[in-house]
Tab-separated table of C-alpha atoms in Angstrom:
chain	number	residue	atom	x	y	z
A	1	UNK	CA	-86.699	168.730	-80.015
A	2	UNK	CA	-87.673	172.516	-79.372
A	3	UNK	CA	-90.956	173.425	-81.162
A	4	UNK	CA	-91.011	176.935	-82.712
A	5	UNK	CA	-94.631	178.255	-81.760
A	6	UNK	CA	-96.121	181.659	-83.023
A	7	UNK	CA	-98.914	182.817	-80.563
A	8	UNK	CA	-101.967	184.068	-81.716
A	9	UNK	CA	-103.825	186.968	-80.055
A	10	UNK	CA	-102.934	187.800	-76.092
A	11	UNK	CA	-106.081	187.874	-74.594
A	12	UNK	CA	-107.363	186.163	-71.636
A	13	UNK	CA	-106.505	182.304	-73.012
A	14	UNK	CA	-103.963	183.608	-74.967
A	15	UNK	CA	-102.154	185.143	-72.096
A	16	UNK	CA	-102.221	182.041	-69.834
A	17	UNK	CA	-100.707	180.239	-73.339
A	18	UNK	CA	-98.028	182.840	-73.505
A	19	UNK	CA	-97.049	182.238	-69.589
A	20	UNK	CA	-97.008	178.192	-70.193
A	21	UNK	CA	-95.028	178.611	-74.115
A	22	UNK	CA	-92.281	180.992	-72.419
A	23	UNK	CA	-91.833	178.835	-69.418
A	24	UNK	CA	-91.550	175.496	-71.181
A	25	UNK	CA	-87.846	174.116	-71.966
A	26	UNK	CA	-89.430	172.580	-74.797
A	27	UNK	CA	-91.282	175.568	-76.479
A	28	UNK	CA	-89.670	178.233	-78.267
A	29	UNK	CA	-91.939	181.719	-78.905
A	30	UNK	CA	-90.919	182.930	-82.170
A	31	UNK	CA	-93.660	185.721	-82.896
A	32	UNK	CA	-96.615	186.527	-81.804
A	33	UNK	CA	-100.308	188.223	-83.927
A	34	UNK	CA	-101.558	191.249	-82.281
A	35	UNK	CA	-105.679	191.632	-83.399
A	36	UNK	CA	-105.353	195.046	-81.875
A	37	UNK	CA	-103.717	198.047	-83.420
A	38	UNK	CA	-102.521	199.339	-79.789
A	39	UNK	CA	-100.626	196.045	-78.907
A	40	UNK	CA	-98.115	196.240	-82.153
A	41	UNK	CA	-94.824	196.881	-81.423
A	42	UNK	CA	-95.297	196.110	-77.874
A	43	UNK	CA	-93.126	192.998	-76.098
A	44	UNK	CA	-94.817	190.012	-75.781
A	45	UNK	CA	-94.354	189.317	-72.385
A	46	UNK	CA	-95.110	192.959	-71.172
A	47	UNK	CA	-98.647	192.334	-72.894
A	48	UNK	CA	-99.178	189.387	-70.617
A	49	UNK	CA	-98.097	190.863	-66.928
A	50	UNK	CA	-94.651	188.623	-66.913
A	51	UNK	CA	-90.733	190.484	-67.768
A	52	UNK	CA	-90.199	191.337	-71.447
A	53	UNK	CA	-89.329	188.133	-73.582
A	54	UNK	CA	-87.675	189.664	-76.882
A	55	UNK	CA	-90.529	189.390	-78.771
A	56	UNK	CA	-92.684	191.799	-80.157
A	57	UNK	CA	-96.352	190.950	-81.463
A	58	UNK	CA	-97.202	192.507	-84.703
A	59	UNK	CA	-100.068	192.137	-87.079
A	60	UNK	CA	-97.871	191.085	-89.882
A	61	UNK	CA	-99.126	187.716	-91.041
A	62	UNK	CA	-96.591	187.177	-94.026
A	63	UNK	CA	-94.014	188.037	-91.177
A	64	UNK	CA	-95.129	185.219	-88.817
A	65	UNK	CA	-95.596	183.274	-91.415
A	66	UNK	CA	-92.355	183.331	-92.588
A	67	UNK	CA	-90.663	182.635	-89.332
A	68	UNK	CA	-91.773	179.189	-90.793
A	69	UNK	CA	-92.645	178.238	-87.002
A	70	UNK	CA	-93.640	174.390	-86.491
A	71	UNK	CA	-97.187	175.668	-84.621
A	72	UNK	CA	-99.502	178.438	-83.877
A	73	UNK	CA	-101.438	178.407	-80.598
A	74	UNK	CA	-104.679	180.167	-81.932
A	75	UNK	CA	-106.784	181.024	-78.975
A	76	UNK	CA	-109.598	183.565	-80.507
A	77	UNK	CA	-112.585	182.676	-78.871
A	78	UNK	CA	-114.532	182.568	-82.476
A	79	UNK	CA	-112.243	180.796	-85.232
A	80	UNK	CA	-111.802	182.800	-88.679
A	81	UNK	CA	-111.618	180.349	-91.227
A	82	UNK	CA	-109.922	182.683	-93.710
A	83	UNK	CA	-107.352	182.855	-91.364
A	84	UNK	CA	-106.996	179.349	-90.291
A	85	UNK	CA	-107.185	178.421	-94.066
A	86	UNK	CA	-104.180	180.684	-94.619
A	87	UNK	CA	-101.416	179.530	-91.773
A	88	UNK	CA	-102.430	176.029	-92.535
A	89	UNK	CA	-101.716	176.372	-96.242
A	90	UNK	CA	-98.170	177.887	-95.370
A	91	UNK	CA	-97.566	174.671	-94.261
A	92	UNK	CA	-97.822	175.685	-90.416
A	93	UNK	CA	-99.736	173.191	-87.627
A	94	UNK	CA	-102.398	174.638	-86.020
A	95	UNK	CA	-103.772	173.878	-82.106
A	96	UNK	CA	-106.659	176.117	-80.701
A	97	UNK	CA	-109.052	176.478	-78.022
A	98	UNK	CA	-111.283	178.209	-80.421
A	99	UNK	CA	-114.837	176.509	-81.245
A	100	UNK	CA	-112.957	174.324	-83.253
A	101	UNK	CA	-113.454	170.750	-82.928
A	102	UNK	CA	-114.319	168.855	-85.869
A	103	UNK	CA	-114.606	171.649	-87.861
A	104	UNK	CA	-118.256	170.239	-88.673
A	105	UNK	CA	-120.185	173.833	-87.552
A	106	UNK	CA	-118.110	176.081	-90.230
A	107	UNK	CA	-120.392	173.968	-92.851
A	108	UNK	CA	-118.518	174.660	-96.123
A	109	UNK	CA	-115.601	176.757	-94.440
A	110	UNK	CA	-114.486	173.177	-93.065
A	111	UNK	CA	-113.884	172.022	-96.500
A	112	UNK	CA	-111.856	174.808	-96.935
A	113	UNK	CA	-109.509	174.193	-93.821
A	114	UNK	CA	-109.177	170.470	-95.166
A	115	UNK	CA	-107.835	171.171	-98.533
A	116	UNK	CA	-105.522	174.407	-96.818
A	117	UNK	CA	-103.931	171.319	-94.601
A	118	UNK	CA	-103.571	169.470	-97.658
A	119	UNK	CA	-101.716	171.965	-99.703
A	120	UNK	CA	-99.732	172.776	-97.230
A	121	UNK	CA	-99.068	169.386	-95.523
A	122	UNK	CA	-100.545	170.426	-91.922
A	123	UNK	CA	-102.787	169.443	-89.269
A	124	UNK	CA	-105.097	171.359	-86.791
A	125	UNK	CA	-106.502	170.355	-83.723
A	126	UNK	CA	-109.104	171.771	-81.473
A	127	UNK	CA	-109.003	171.167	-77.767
A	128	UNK	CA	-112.486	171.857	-77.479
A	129	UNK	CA	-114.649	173.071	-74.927
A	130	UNK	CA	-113.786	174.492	-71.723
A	131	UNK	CA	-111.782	173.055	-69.994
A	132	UNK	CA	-110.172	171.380	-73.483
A	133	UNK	CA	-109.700	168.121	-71.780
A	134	UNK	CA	-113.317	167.571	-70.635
A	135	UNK	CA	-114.153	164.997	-73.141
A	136	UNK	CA	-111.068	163.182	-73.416
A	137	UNK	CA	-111.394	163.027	-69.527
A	138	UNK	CA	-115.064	161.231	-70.031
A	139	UNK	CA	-113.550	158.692	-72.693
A	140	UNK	CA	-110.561	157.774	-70.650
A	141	UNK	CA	-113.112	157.427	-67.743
A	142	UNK	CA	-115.514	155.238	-69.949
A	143	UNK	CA	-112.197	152.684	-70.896
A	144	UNK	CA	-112.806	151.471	-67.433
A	145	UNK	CA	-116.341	150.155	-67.788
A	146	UNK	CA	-117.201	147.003	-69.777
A	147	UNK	CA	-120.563	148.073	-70.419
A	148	UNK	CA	-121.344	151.525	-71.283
A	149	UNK	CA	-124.831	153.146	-71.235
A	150	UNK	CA	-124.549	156.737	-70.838
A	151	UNK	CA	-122.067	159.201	-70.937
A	152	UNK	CA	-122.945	162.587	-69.123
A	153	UNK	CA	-120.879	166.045	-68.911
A	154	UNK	CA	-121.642	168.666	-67.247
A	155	UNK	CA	-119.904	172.065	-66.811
A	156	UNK	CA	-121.430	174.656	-63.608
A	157	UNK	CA	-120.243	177.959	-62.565
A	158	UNK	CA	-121.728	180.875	-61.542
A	159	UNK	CA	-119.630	183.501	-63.568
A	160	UNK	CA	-120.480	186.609	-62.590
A	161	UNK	CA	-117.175	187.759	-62.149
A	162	UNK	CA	-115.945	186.565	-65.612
A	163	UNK	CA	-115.248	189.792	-67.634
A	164	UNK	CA	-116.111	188.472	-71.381
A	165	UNK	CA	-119.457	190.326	-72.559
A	166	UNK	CA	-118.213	189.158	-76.138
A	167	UNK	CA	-118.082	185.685	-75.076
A	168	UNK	CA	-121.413	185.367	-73.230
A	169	UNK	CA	-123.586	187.596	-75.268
A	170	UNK	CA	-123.522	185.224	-77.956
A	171	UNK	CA	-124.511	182.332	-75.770
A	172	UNK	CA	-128.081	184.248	-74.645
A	173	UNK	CA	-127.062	186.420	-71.502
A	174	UNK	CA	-128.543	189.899	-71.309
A	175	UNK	CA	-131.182	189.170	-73.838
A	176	UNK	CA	-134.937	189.704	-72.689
A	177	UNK	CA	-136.195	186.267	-71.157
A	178	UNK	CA	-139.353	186.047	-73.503
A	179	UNK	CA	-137.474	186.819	-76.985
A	180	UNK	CA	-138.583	184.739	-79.785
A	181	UNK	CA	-135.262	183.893	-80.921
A	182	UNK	CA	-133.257	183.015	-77.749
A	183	UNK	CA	-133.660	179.141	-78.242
A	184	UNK	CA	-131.354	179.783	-81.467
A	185	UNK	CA	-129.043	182.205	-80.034
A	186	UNK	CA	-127.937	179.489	-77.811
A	187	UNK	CA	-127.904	176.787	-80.448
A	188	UNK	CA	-125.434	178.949	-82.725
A	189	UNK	CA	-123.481	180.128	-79.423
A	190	UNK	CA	-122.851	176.820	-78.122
A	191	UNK	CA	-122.664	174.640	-80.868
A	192	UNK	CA	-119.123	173.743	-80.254
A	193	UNK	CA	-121.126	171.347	-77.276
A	194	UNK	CA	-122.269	169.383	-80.269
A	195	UNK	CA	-119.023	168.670	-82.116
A	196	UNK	CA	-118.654	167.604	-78.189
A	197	UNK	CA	-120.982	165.135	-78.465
A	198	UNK	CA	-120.000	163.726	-81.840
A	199	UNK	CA	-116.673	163.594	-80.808
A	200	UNK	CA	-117.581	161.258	-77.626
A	201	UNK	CA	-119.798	159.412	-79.675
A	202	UNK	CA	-116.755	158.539	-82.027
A	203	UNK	CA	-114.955	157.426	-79.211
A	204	UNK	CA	-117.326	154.447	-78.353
A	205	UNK	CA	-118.215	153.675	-81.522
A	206	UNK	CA	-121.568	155.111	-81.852
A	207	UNK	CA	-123.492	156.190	-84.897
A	208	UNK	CA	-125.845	158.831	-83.890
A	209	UNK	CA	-129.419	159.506	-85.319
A	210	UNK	CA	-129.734	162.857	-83.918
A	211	UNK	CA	-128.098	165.642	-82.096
A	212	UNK	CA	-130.747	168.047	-79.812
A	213	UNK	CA	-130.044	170.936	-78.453
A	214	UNK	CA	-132.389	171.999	-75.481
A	215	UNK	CA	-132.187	175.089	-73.210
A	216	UNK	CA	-133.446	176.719	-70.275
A	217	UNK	CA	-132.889	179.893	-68.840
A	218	UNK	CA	-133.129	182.097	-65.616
A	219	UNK	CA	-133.850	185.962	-65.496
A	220	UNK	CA	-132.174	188.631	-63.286
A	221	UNK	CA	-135.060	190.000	-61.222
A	222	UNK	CA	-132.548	193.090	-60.845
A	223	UNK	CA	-130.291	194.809	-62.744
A	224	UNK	CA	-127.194	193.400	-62.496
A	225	UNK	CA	-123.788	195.529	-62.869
A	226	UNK	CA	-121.359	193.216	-64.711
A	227	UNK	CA	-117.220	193.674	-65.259
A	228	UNK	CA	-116.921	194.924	-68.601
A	229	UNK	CA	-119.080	197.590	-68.223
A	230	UNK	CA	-122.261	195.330	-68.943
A	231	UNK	CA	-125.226	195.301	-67.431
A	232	UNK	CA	-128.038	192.306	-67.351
A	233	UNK	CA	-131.340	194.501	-66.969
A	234	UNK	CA	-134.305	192.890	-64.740
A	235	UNK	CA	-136.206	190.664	-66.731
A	236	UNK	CA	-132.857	189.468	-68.612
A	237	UNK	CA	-131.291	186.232	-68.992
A	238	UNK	CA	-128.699	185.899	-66.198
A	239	UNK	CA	-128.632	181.778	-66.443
A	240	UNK	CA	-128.240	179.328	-68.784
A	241	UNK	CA	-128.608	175.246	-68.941
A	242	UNK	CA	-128.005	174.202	-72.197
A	243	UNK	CA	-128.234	170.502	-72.903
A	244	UNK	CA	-126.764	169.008	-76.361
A	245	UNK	CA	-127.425	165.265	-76.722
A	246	UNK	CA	-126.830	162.446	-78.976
A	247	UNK	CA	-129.489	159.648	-79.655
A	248	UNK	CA	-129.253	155.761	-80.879
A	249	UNK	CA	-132.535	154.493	-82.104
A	250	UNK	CA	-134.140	156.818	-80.033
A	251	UNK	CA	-132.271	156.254	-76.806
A	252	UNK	CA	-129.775	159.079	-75.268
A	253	UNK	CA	-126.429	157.857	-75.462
A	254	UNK	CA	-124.301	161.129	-74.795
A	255	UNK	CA	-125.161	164.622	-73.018
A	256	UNK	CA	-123.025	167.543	-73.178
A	257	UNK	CA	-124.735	170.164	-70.602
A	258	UNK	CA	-123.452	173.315	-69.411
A	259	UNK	CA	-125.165	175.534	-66.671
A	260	UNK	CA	-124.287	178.951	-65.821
A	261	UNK	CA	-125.274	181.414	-63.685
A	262	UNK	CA	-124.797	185.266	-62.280
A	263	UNK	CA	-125.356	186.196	-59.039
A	264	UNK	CA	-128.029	185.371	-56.514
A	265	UNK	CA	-131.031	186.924	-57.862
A	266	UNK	CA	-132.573	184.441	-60.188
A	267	UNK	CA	-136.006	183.626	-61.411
A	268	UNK	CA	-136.186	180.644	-61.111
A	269	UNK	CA	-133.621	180.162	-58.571
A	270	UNK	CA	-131.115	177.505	-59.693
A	271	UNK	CA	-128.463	175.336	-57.430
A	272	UNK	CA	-125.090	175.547	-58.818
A	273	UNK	CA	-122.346	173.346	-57.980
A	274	UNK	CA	-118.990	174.195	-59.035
A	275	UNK	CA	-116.866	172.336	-61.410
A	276	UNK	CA	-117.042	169.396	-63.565
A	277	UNK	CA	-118.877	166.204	-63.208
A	278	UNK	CA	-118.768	163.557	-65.407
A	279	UNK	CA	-120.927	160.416	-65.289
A	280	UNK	CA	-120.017	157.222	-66.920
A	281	UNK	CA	-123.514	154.751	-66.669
A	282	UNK	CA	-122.955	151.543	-66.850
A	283	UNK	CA	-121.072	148.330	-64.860
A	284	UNK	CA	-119.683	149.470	-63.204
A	285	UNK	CA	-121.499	153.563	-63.083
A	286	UNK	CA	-118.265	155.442	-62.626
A	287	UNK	CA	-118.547	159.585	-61.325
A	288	UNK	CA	-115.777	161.696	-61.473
A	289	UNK	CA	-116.251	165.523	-60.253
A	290	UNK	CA	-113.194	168.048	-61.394
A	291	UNK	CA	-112.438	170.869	-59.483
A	292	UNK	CA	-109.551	173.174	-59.021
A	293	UNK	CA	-107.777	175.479	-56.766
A	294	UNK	CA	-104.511	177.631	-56.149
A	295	UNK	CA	-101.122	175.946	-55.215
A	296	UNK	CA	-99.923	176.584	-52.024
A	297	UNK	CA	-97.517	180.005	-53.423
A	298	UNK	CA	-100.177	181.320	-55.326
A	299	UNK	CA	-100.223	184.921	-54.330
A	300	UNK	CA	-103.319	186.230	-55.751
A	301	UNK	CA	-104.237	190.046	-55.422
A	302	UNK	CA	-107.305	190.342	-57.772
A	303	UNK	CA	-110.594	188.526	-59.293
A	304	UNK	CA	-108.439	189.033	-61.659
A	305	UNK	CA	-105.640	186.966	-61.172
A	306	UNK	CA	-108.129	184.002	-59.779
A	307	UNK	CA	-109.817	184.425	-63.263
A	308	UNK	CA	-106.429	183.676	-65.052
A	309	UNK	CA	-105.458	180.638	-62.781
A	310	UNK	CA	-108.577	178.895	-64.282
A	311	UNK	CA	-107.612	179.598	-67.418
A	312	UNK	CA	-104.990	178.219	-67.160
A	313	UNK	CA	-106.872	174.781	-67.437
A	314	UNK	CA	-108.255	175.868	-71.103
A	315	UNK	CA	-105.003	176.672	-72.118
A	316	UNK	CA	-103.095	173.817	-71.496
A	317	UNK	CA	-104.411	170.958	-73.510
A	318	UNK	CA	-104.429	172.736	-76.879
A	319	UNK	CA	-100.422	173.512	-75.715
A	320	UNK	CA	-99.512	170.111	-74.334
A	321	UNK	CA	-101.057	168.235	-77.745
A	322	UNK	CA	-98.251	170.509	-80.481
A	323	UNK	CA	-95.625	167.995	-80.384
A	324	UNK	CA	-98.808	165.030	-81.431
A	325	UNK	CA	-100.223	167.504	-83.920
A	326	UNK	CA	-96.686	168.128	-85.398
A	327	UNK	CA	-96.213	164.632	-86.189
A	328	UNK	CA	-99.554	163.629	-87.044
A	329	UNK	CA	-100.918	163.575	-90.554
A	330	UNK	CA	-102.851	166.469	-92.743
A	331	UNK	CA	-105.811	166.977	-91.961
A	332	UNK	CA	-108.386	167.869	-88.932
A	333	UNK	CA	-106.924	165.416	-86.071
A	334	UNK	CA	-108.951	165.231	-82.832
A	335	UNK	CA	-108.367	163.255	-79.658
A	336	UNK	CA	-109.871	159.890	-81.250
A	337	UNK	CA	-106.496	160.642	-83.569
A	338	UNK	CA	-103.806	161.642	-81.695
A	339	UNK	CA	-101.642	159.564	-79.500
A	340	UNK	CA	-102.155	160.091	-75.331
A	341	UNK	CA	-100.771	163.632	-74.891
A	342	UNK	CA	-97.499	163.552	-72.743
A	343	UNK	CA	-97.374	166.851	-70.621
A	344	UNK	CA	-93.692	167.457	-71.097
A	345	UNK	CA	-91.681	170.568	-69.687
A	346	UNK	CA	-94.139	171.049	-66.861
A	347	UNK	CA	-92.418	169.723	-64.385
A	348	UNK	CA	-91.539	171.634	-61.476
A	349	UNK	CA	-88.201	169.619	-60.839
């Protein structure tokens, strides 16, 4: 069947999910929410650098909503439950690569998204973090062992030339290296790592005692001029390793960990790799790295455009799982839910 999707918000995710929806035989774009006043009216596909598709994003809601499309491909980086609770009561399925996981850090708010998917007979699912797959990736991986130990993630990148100021701010960057509350900045930034954790826990069975959430950080011992128009003044936080764990009877069972940095100018300097690497401990120990890079006819002009080819990878799972979400159940389904997710119309055939 063709799947009528609504797509919310074009920015940088939500462009890449545009590019994959209007390309796949099995997706049909039906509308599309514009968060900004300047982007109503305008085509869809002109938003996102491809030809004009015949759709124009608005910031209508009852309008979308009344296209009565099967999904909506949210892709805010920060969820709004009011919103979530409102296309999800209008009996629409929701997939996002929001901080959405479990649904466990909106506290009250995730009670709220339950009972909208039970009025209105719908499901939502939450790729997670990025890339949306990671997890997943490390439970698959763990199916191969037949004794488990640890599981270890761990994201690296230096991102300097990642243009999100909105995104990173929140997670510590730019804030002075000695203030008092930069340990909790993190924790609220990042705590989509420990629906992570929880999630991975699930997988094997595990009943945690205790999530932790433990960071370190790195200062710019120069001012650093950032895309965006941001600047990380000397003495700022220009790297952050930020490790969420879950415990068993006081032994560490799962680690979530991301590390990033900016630039070469750190204090204390800080060896990046680049990628993904995730560790399986056990019998056999099983370590998997993930990295990417541009097809053979990429054609690539800008940062810019190398930017949006990883993106690509955050995307794509929250897409490829609407035809599992769409026949699942109400209710908050995550990958320990969901049957394996078949990427269909992505062949290049």
């Amino acid at each position: 069947m063709t799947y009528r999707v609504v797509q919310w918000t074009t920015g940088n995710v939500g462009t890449k999910s545009v590019h994959a929806i209007t390309t796949n035989p099995n997706l049909e774009l039906v509308g599309c929410y514009a968060w900004s006043k300047d982007k109503v009216g305008v085509d869809v596909g002109t938003l996102c650098g491809i030809a004009p598709v015949g759709v124009t994003a608005t910031d209508d809601v009852d309008a979308l909503l009344a296209l009565r499309p099967d999904c909506v491909v949210y892709n805010p980086m920060f969820a709004d439950v009011d919103e979530l609770v409102r296309i999800l009561a209008a009996g629409v399925n929701v997939v996002t690569t929001s901080e959405f996981i479990t649904g466990t850090g909106f506290g009250a708010g995730r009670d709220r998204i339950v009972e909208a998917c039970r009025r209105g007979d719908s499901t939502i699912f939450g790729s997670g973090i990025n890339p949306g797959f990671i997890q997943l990736f490390a439970v698959v991986t763990a199916g191969i062992s037949d004794r488990v130990d640890r599981i270890s993630i761990v994201e690296s990148f230096d991102t300097t030339i990642y243009n999100s100021p909105a995104t990173e701010i929140p997670m510590g960057f730019g804030y002075p290296i000695d203030h008092p509350d930069l340990a909790a900045i993190t924790e609220k930034g990042s705590r989509i790592f420990r629906e992570a954790v929880q999630l991975v826990a699930d997988a094997v069975g595990a009943r945690l005692d205790d999530i932790r959430c433990e960071p370190r950080y790195a200062q710019t011992t120069e001012d650093l001029a950032l895309p965006g128009d941001w600047t990380i003044k000397a003495g700022c936080v220009a790297g952050i390793d930020v490790r969420w764990t879950g415990h068993v009877g006081g032994r560490e069972i799962v680690e979530i960990r991301g590390v990033w940095t900016k630039g070469q100018t750190l204090d204390p300097v800080w060896s990046t790799d680049f990628g993904y690497t995730i560790t399986v401990e056990g019998r056999p120990t099983i370590r998997s790295t993930l990295s990417f890079e541009p097809p053979p006819d990429f054609a690539g002009e800008t940062l810019d455009d190398y930017i949006m080819l990883g993106l690509t990878i955050t995307a794509m799972p929250a897409i490829t799982a609407i035809p599992a979400v769409v026949a699942a159940p109400p209710g908050i389904a995550t990958y320990t839910d969901l049957p394996l997710l078949l990427p269909r119309g992505v062949l290049n055939a």
